[in-house]
Coordinates of C-alpha atoms in Angstrom, one line a residue:
L2 CA 45.9 4.6 52.5
F3 CA 42.4 6.0 53.2
M4 CA 42.7 6.1 57.0
H5 CA 45.6 8.3 57.9
P6 CA 45.2 12.1 57.2
R7 CA 48.6 12.5 55.4
N8 CA 48.0 9.4 53.3
K9 CA 44.5 10.6 52.4
N10 CA 46.0 13.8 51.1
L11 CA 48.4 11.8 49.0
A12 CA 45.5 9.7 47.7
I13 CA 43.6 12.8 46.7
G14 CA 46.7 13.9 44.7
S15 CA 46.8 10.6 43.0
L16 CA 43.1 10.9 42.1
I17 CA 43.7 14.3 40.6
E18 CA 46.5 12.9 38.5
A19 CA 44.3 10.1 37.3
L20 CA 41.5 12.4 36.3
L21 CA 43.9 14.7 34.4
Y22 CA 45.5 11.6 32.7
D23 CA 42.0 10.5 31.5
A24 CA 41.1 14.0 30.3
Q25 CA 44.4 14.3 28.3
R26 CA 44.4 10.8 26.9
E27 CA 40.7 10.2 26.2
R28 CA 39.5 13.8 25.8
S29 CA 36.9 12.9 28.5
T30 CA 36.8 12.1 32.2
R31 CA 35.6 8.9 33.7
F32 CA 33.9 10.2 36.8
E33 CA 33.5 6.7 38.2
L34 CA 37.0 7.4 39.6
L35 CA 35.2 9.6 42.1
R36 CA 34.0 6.6 44.0
W37 CA 37.6 6.5 45.4
L38 CA 37.2 10.1 46.5
E39 CA 34.1 9.0 48.5
E40 CA 36.2 6.3 50.2
V41 CA 38.8 9.0 51.2
A42 CA 36.0 11.4 52.4
D43 CA 34.1 8.8 54.4
H44 CA 37.1 7.6 56.5
C45 CA 36.8 10.7 58.7
T46 CA 34.7 11.6 61.8
I47 CA 35.4 15.3 61.3
C48 CA 37.0 15.6 64.8
H49 CA 39.8 18.0 63.6
K50 CA 42.3 16.3 66.0
C51 CA 44.8 15.9 63.1
L52 CA 45.0 19.7 62.6
K53 CA 47.1 20.5 65.7
P54 CA 50.0 18.1 64.9
C55 CA 49.9 18.8 61.2
P56 CA 53.1 20.6 60.2
V57 CA 51.4 22.4 57.3
D58 CA 48.1 23.2 59.1
I59 CA 45.8 21.1 56.9
D60 CA 42.4 20.6 58.6
S61 CA 41.6 17.2 57.1
G62 CA 38.2 17.3 58.7
E63 CA 37.2 20.4 56.6
V64 CA 38.9 18.8 53.6
S65 CA 36.7 15.7 54.0
V66 CA 33.6 17.9 54.2
L67 CA 34.7 19.7 51.0
E68 CA 35.2 16.4 49.3
R69 CA 31.7 15.4 50.2
R70 CA 30.3 18.6 48.9
I71 CA 32.1 18.1 45.6
L72 CA 30.6 14.6 45.3
Q73 CA 27.2 15.9 46.3
S74 CA 27.3 18.6 43.6
W75 CA 28.2 16.0 40.9
G76 CA 25.6 13.6 42.1
Y77 CA 28.1 11.0 43.2
K78 CA 27.5 11.3 47.0
N79 CA 25.8 8.1 48.3
T80 CA 23.5 8.9 51.2
T81 CA 21.7 5.9 52.6
L82 CA 18.0 5.9 53.3
A83 CA 18.7 5.6 57.0
T84 CA 20.9 8.6 57.0
R85 CA 18.4 10.7 55.0
A86 CA 15.6 9.7 57.4
A87 CA 17.7 10.7 60.4
L88 CA 18.6 14.1 58.8
G89 CA 15.0 14.7 58.0
F90 CA 14.0 13.9 61.6
L91 CA 16.6 16.4 62.9
E92 CA 15.4 19.2 60.7
S93 CA 11.7 18.7 61.5
R94 CA 10.2 20.9 64.3
S95 CA 6.8 19.3 64.1
P96 CA 5.8 17.8 67.5
A97 CA 3.5 15.3 65.8
Y98 CA 6.2 14.1 63.4
N99 CA 8.8 14.0 66.1
R100 CA 6.6 11.8 68.3
L101 CA 5.7 9.5 65.4
F102 CA 9.2 9.1 64.1
R103 CA 10.7 8.5 67.6
S104 CA 8.1 6.0 68.6
T105 CA 8.1 4.0 65.4
V106 CA 11.4 4.3 63.6
V107 CA 13.7 4.9 66.5
R108 CA 12.2 2.8 69.3
I109 CA 10.2 0.1 67.5
G110 CA 12.7 0.0 64.6
G111 CA 15.5 -0.3 67.1
A112 CA 13.9 -3.2 68.9
V113 CA 13.4 -5.0 65.6
Q114 CA 17.1 -4.4 64.7
R115 CA 18.3 -5.8 68.0
A116 CA 16.2 -8.9 67.6
A117 CA 17.4 -9.3 64.0
C118 CA 21.0 -9.0 65.1
D119 CA 20.7 -12.3 67.0
L120 CA 19.0 -14.0 64.0
A121 CA 21.6 -12.7 61.6
G122 CA 24.6 -13.8 63.6
P123 CA 25.1 -17.1 61.7
L124 CA 24.9 -15.3 58.4
Q125 CA 27.8 -12.9 59.2
R126 CA 31.2 -13.6 57.6
A127 CA 33.6 -15.4 60.0
D128 CA 36.6 -13.4 58.8
G129 CA 34.9 -10.1 59.9
R130 CA 34.9 -8.6 56.4
P131 CA 31.8 -6.6 55.6
G132 CA 29.0 -8.3 53.7
P133 CA 26.0 -6.6 52.0
Y134 CA 24.7 -3.4 53.5
P135 CA 21.7 -5.0 55.2
L136 CA 24.0 -7.5 57.0
Q137 CA 26.4 -4.7 57.9
M138 CA 23.5 -2.9 59.7
L139 CA 23.0 -6.1 61.8
R140 CA 26.6 -6.5 63.0
S141 CA 25.9 -4.8 66.3
P142 CA 22.7 -3.9 68.2
L143 CA 21.3 -0.4 68.2
P144 CA 21.1 1.3 71.6
Q145 CA 18.0 1.4 73.6
I146 CA 16.3 4.9 73.7
P147 CA 14.4 6.1 76.8
A148 CA 10.6 6.1 76.5
E149 CA 10.2 9.7 77.6
T150 CA 11.6 12.8 76.0
L151 CA 12.5 16.1 77.6
R152 CA 9.4 17.7 76.1
D153 CA 7.2 15.0 77.8
V154 CA 8.4 16.1 81.2
I155 CA 8.7 19.9 81.0
P156 CA 5.7 22.3 80.5
P157 CA 4.5 23.0 77.0
C158 CA 6.5 25.4 74.9
E159 CA 5.5 26.9 71.6
P160 CA 8.0 27.5 68.7
D161 CA 8.0 31.2 69.6
Q162 CA 8.6 30.6 73.3
V163 CA 11.4 29.8 75.7
L164 CA 11.1 28.1 79.0
V165 CA 12.7 29.7 82.0
F166 CA 13.7 27.5 84.9
E167 CA 14.1 29.5 88.1
P168 CA 16.1 28.2 91.1
P169 CA 14.1 27.5 94.2
P170 CA 13.7 30.3 96.7
E171 CA 15.4 28.2 99.4
G172 CA 18.5 27.8 97.1
D173 CA 22.0 28.1 98.7
G174 CA 22.7 31.3 96.7
T175 CA 25.8 29.9 95.0
G176 CA 25.2 32.3 92.1
A177 CA 25.3 35.4 94.2
N178 CA 28.8 36.5 93.3
G179 CA 31.1 36.7 90.3
N180 CA 30.6 37.1 86.6
G181 CA 27.2 36.4 85.3
A182 CA 25.3 37.3 88.5
N183 CA 22.3 39.6 87.9
G184 CA 20.7 42.2 90.1
D185 CA 18.7 39.5 91.9
G186 CA 22.0 37.6 92.8
V187 CA 21.2 34.7 90.5
R188 CA 23.4 33.6 87.6
T189 CA 21.7 33.0 84.2
V190 CA 22.7 30.6 81.5
F191 CA 21.3 29.6 78.1
Y192 CA 21.2 25.8 77.7
F193 CA 21.1 24.3 74.2
P194 CA 20.3 20.6 74.5
G195 CA 20.7 19.7 70.8
C196 CA 19.0 16.8 69.1
G197 CA 21.2 14.1 70.9
S198 CA 20.3 15.3 74.4
E199 CA 16.7 16.4 73.6
R200 CA 15.3 13.8 71.1
Y201 CA 17.4 10.7 71.5
Q202 CA 19.1 10.3 75.0
S203 CA 16.6 12.7 76.6
H204 CA 17.6 11.9 80.2
I205 CA 20.9 13.8 79.5
S206 CA 19.1 17.2 79.0
M207 CA 16.9 16.5 82.0
A208 CA 20.0 15.8 84.1
A209 CA 21.7 18.9 82.9
L210 CA 18.8 21.1 83.7
H211 CA 18.5 19.4 87.2
V212 CA 22.2 20.1 87.9
L213 CA 22.0 23.7 86.8
V214 CA 18.8 24.5 88.7
S215 CA 20.1 22.7 91.8
M216 CA 23.2 24.9 91.8
G217 CA 20.9 28.0 92.0
T218 CA 21.2 28.9 88.3
R219 CA 18.4 30.4 86.2
V220 CA 18.2 28.5 82.9
V221 CA 16.8 29.7 79.6
L222 CA 15.8 26.8 77.4
P223 CA 15.2 27.5 73.7
P224 CA 12.1 26.4 71.7
P225 CA 11.6 22.7 71.0
Y226 CA 13.4 20.6 68.4
L227 CA 16.3 22.8 67.4
C228 CA 19.4 21.3 65.7
C229 CA 22.8 23.0 65.6
G230 CA 23.1 21.9 61.9
F231 CA 26.4 20.0 62.3
P232 CA 24.9 16.6 61.1
A233 CA 23.7 18.3 57.9
H234 CA 27.1 20.1 57.5
V235 CA 29.2 16.9 57.6
N236 CA 26.8 15.1 55.3
A237 CA 27.2 17.8 52.7
K238 CA 23.6 18.9 52.9
T239 CA 24.5 22.5 52.3
E240 CA 21.0 23.9 51.8
Q241 CA 19.6 22.1 54.9
H242 CA 22.6 23.3 56.9
S243 CA 22.1 26.9 55.7
R244 CA 18.4 26.8 56.7
Q245 CA 19.2 25.4 60.2
V246 CA 21.9 28.0 60.8
L247 CA 19.8 30.9 59.6
R248 CA 16.8 29.7 61.7
D249 CA 18.9 29.3 64.8
T250 CA 20.7 32.6 64.4
I251 CA 17.5 34.5 64.1
L252 CA 15.9 32.7 67.1
F253 CA 19.0 33.2 69.3
S254 CA 19.2 36.9 68.4
Q255 CA 15.5 37.3 69.3
I256 CA 15.9 35.5 72.6
R257 CA 18.9 37.6 73.6
E258 CA 17.0 40.7 72.7
M259 CA 14.0 39.6 74.8
F260 CA 16.3 39.0 77.8
S261 CA 18.5 42.0 77.3
Y262 CA 18.0 43.0 80.9
L263 CA 19.9 39.8 82.0
E264 CA 23.6 39.2 82.0
F265 CA 24.3 35.6 80.8
D266 CA 27.0 33.6 82.3
G267 CA 27.5 31.4 79.2
C268 CA 25.8 29.1 76.8
V269 CA 25.8 25.6 78.4
I270 CA 26.0 22.5 76.2
T271 CA 26.1 18.7 76.7
C272 CA 27.4 17.7 73.3
G273 CA 30.7 18.5 71.6
T274 CA 29.3 18.6 68.1
C275 CA 26.7 21.1 69.3
R276 CA 29.5 23.2 70.6
E277 CA 31.2 23.1 67.2
G278 CA 28.0 23.9 65.4
L279 CA 27.1 26.8 67.7
D280 CA 30.6 28.2 67.6
A281 CA 30.4 28.4 63.8
M282 CA 27.4 30.7 64.1
D283 CA 28.9 32.7 67.0
A284 CA 26.1 31.7 69.4
G285 CA 28.4 31.9 72.4
K286 CA 28.9 35.7 71.9
L287 CA 25.3 36.3 72.5
F288 CA 25.2 34.4 75.8
G289 CA 28.1 35.4 78.0
G290 CA 30.8 35.1 75.3
R291 CA 31.4 31.4 75.7
L292 CA 30.2 27.9 75.1
V293 CA 30.8 25.7 78.2
D294 CA 30.1 22.0 79.0
V295 CA 27.8 21.4 81.9
A296 CA 30.4 19.5 83.9
A297 CA 33.0 22.2 83.4
Y298 CA 30.5 24.8 84.4
A299 CA 29.6 22.9 87.6
S300 CA 33.3 22.6 88.4
E301 CA 33.8 26.3 87.8
R302 CA 30.9 27.1 90.1
G303 CA 32.6 25.2 92.9
L304 CA 30.3 22.1 93.0
A305 CA 31.9 19.5 95.4
L306 CA 30.6 16.0 95.4
A307 CA 31.0 13.6 98.4
G308 CA 32.5 10.1 98.2
A309 CA 34.7 8.5 95.7
E310 CA 33.3 5.8 93.4
A311 CA 35.9 3.3 92.3
G312 CA 36.4 1.4 89.1
L313 CA 35.0 4.1 86.7
L314 CA 36.2 4.3 83.1
Y315 CA 36.0 7.4 80.9
H316 CA 35.5 7.6 77.1
P317 CA 36.8 10.8 75.5
P318 CA 34.6 11.8 72.5
C319 CA 36.0 12.7 69.1
H320 CA 34.2 16.1 69.5
D321 CA 35.2 16.7 73.1
S322 CA 33.3 19.6 74.8
L323 CA 35.9 19.4 77.7
D324 CA 38.9 19.8 75.4
G325 CA 40.7 16.8 76.8
K326 CA 40.5 18.0 80.4
A327 CA 37.9 15.6 81.6
E328 CA 40.2 14.0 84.2
Q329 CA 41.0 17.5 85.7
V330 CA 37.3 18.4 85.8
L331 CA 36.3 15.2 87.4
A332 CA 39.1 15.5 90.0
A333 CA 37.9 19.1 90.8
L334 CA 34.3 17.9 91.2
G335 CA 35.2 14.9 93.4
G336 CA 33.0 12.0 94.0
F337 CA 34.3 9.9 91.1
G338 CA 37.7 8.7 92.4
K339 CA 40.4 7.7 89.9
V340 CA 39.0 7.4 86.4
D341 CA 40.8 5.4 83.7
T342 CA 40.6 6.7 80.1
V343 CA 39.8 4.2 77.4
A344 CA 41.2 5.2 74.0
H345 CA 39.7 5.1 70.5
C346 CA 36.4 6.2 68.9
C347 CA 33.1 4.7 70.2
S348 CA 32.2 3.9 66.5
E349 CA 28.9 5.8 66.4
A350 CA 30.3 9.0 64.9
G351 CA 26.9 10.6 64.5
T352 CA 25.3 9.3 61.2
L353 CA 28.5 7.5 60.1
A354 CA 27.2 4.3 61.7
L355 CA 24.1 4.6 59.4
S356 CA 26.0 5.6 56.3
R357 CA 29.1 3.4 56.5
P358 CA 28.6 0.5 58.9
D359 CA 31.5 -1.3 57.3
I360 CA 33.8 1.5 58.6
T361 CA 32.3 1.9 62.0
D362 CA 32.2 -1.9 62.6
A363 CA 36.0 -2.0 62.4
M364 CA 36.1 1.0 64.8
L365 CA 33.7 -0.8 67.2
H366 CA 35.9 -3.9 67.4
R367 CA 38.9 -1.7 68.1
K368 CA 37.0 0.1 70.9
R369 CA 35.7 -3.3 72.2
A370 CA 39.2 -4.6 72.5
A371 CA 40.3 -1.5 74.5
L372 CA 37.3 -1.8 76.8
A373 CA 38.0 -5.5 77.4
E374 CA 41.6 -4.7 78.3
H375 CA 40.5 -2.1 80.9
L376 CA 37.8 -4.4 82.3
G377 CA 40.1 -7.3 82.9
D378 CA 38.4 -9.8 85.2
R379 CA 35.5 -7.4 86.0
R380 CA 32.1 -8.4 84.6
A381 CA 30.8 -4.8 84.5
A382 CA 31.9 -1.2 84.6
T383 CA 30.4 2.2 84.2
V384 CA 31.9 4.2 81.4
L385 CA 31.5 8.0 81.7
T386 CA 31.4 10.3 78.7
N387 CA 30.2 13.7 77.7
C388 CA 28.6 13.1 74.3
P389 CA 25.0 11.8 73.6
S390 CA 26.2 10.0 70.4
C391 CA 29.0 8.3 72.3
V392 CA 26.4 7.0 74.8
N393 CA 24.7 5.4 71.8
G394 CA 28.0 3.9 70.5
L395 CA 29.1 2.6 73.9
Q396 CA 25.8 0.9 74.4
R397 CA 26.7 -1.4 71.5
N398 CA 29.2 -3.0 74.0
R399 CA 26.6 -4.0 76.6
A400 CA 27.5 -7.7 76.1
L401 CA 30.9 -6.8 77.8
G402 CA 29.0 -5.5 80.9
V403 CA 29.6 -1.8 79.9
E404 CA 27.1 0.7 81.2
P405 CA 27.6 4.1 79.5
K406 CA 26.6 7.2 81.4
H407 CA 26.8 10.8 80.4
L408 CA 28.5 13.1 82.9
A409 CA 25.4 15.2 83.3
V410 CA 23.5 12.1 84.4
A411 CA 26.3 11.0 86.7
L412 CA 26.3 14.5 88.3
A413 CA 22.5 14.4 88.8
E414 CA 22.8 11.0 90.5
K415 CA 25.5 12.3 92.8
L416 CA 23.5 15.4 93.7
S417 CA 20.0 13.8 94.3
G418 CA 20.5 10.0 94.2
A419 CA 18.7 7.5 92.1
R420 CA 15.5 9.6 92.5
W421 CA 16.9 12.6 90.8
L422 CA 14.3 12.5 88.0
E423 CA 11.5 12.9 90.5
V424 CA 13.3 16.0 91.9
F425 CA 13.7 17.3 88.4
R426 CA 9.9 16.9 87.7
A427 CA 9.2 19.2 90.6
Q428 CA 11.8 21.7 89.3
A429 CA 10.3 21.5 85.8
A430 CA 6.8 22.1 87.0
R431 CA 7.9 25.6 88.2
A432 CA 9.3 26.5 84.7
H433 CA 7.3 29.2 82.8
A434 CA 7.1 30.0 79.1
V435 CA 8.0 33.4 77.8
H436 CA 7.2 34.7 74.3
F437 CA 10.0 36.3 72.4

C-alpha cells in the first residue's frame, strides 16, 4: 500500500480518517499514528515521474516532502545520525572540515563498513527481511571514493572567488559561431558541479571541465563547496534549505554581475538533482536561460567521437538530467555503439540509503536482478549513467562485475584516452581566480 503513488494517497486518506476518529471518540489524538505517515513519506525518491501519468495532476514527490515537513514540525520525523552527518557535511563550506570529514568518515568509515559487510554476512536474515538498523547498514558495501577531490587538483579559490578556465590558444575554435559566442569567438558556460561531483565522486567534475575546455569553451566555476540544497529540501530541513538557497542565489547574482560583459551559453550540470535544485531558484535564467547536462551540451556543440564500444549498459537516474533522451544523445555523440538500458532505481537515492536501508536494500536487489539479466553470461560490463549518486549506488553491485561510469568520465576517456586526468591537470594549471 505504501509503494504505489495512488495507493499512498489512499493510505493518507485512511490516516486522516483514523486521526479524526480518535479526536471525536477519545477527545484527543494519538499522534503515534503518524509513524504510518512516515512510512508513506519514506517510500519515495522524489523523482516526480508519477506526475505525468497522473490523471488528476498530483505530484506525489512534493506531497511526500510536505508529509516529511509535517512530521518534522511535530517532532515525529526520524533522521538517522548518518543522514544528519551527511547533511551537515553538505552545508559546510569550511575547507578544513571538508578535508577532515571526507578523509575520516567517508573514506576510512567506508573502508570499515566494507570490511564489516563481509563479517556480518552470516548474521543477516536468510529470508532477506530487514534486521536491526546496524545490520541493515551492512547489507551491501559502500562505494569507494577517489582519494583526490576537485579542489586538490585545481588552483586555490577563496569563498569570494570564481575560477575561470580558458580554452587553449591552439583550440579548434568550435565555439566561434552560434548562440553563446562572445566577442572573442569563445563560448562561455557556468558549470555547477554540486556536492556529488565535487566532494564525493570528484573525477566527474574533473572530467566535465576537461570535456568543456577541450571543446574550446570558457568555463566559470563557482566558489568551493556549494550545495544546491536539494538534499536538505527532501529531508524536510526547511531552515537549512532556505539558508543554502539564499546563499547560492546571492552568489550567483554577484557572479553574473561580475561577468556582465560575457554572454553565457548555459549553466552546465552533471547531476539531475542539482538541475532540479537550481531550477527551483531560477539559476538557469542568469546563465544563458537554461540548465543543460554536459553530455547534451557536448552533443549540441557537435562533438563526434570515433569508434563504437560494444556491450555497454545504461542506467537512467531517477532525477535524469537528460530527460530520458540518453540513447539519442549517445547516438549523436557516437563512440558508444548500441547501449542497452537497465530498468529500476540504483537504490542509493541520495540520503535514502542512509535513512532507510531497509527500503533501499529491496530496491538494490531488484536492480541487481535486472543487471544480472542484461549481463547474461558476461563476467563484467560498464554501466554508463549521468548521476553521481547513481555511480555510488551501482558500485554496490561490483560483485556482479559491474563497472559504473559517469557519462562525463566516459567522454573524457574518449577524447583523451586513459591519461585524460593528466591533460586536465595541465588545463587546470592555466585557470585563474577572479574576485566577485
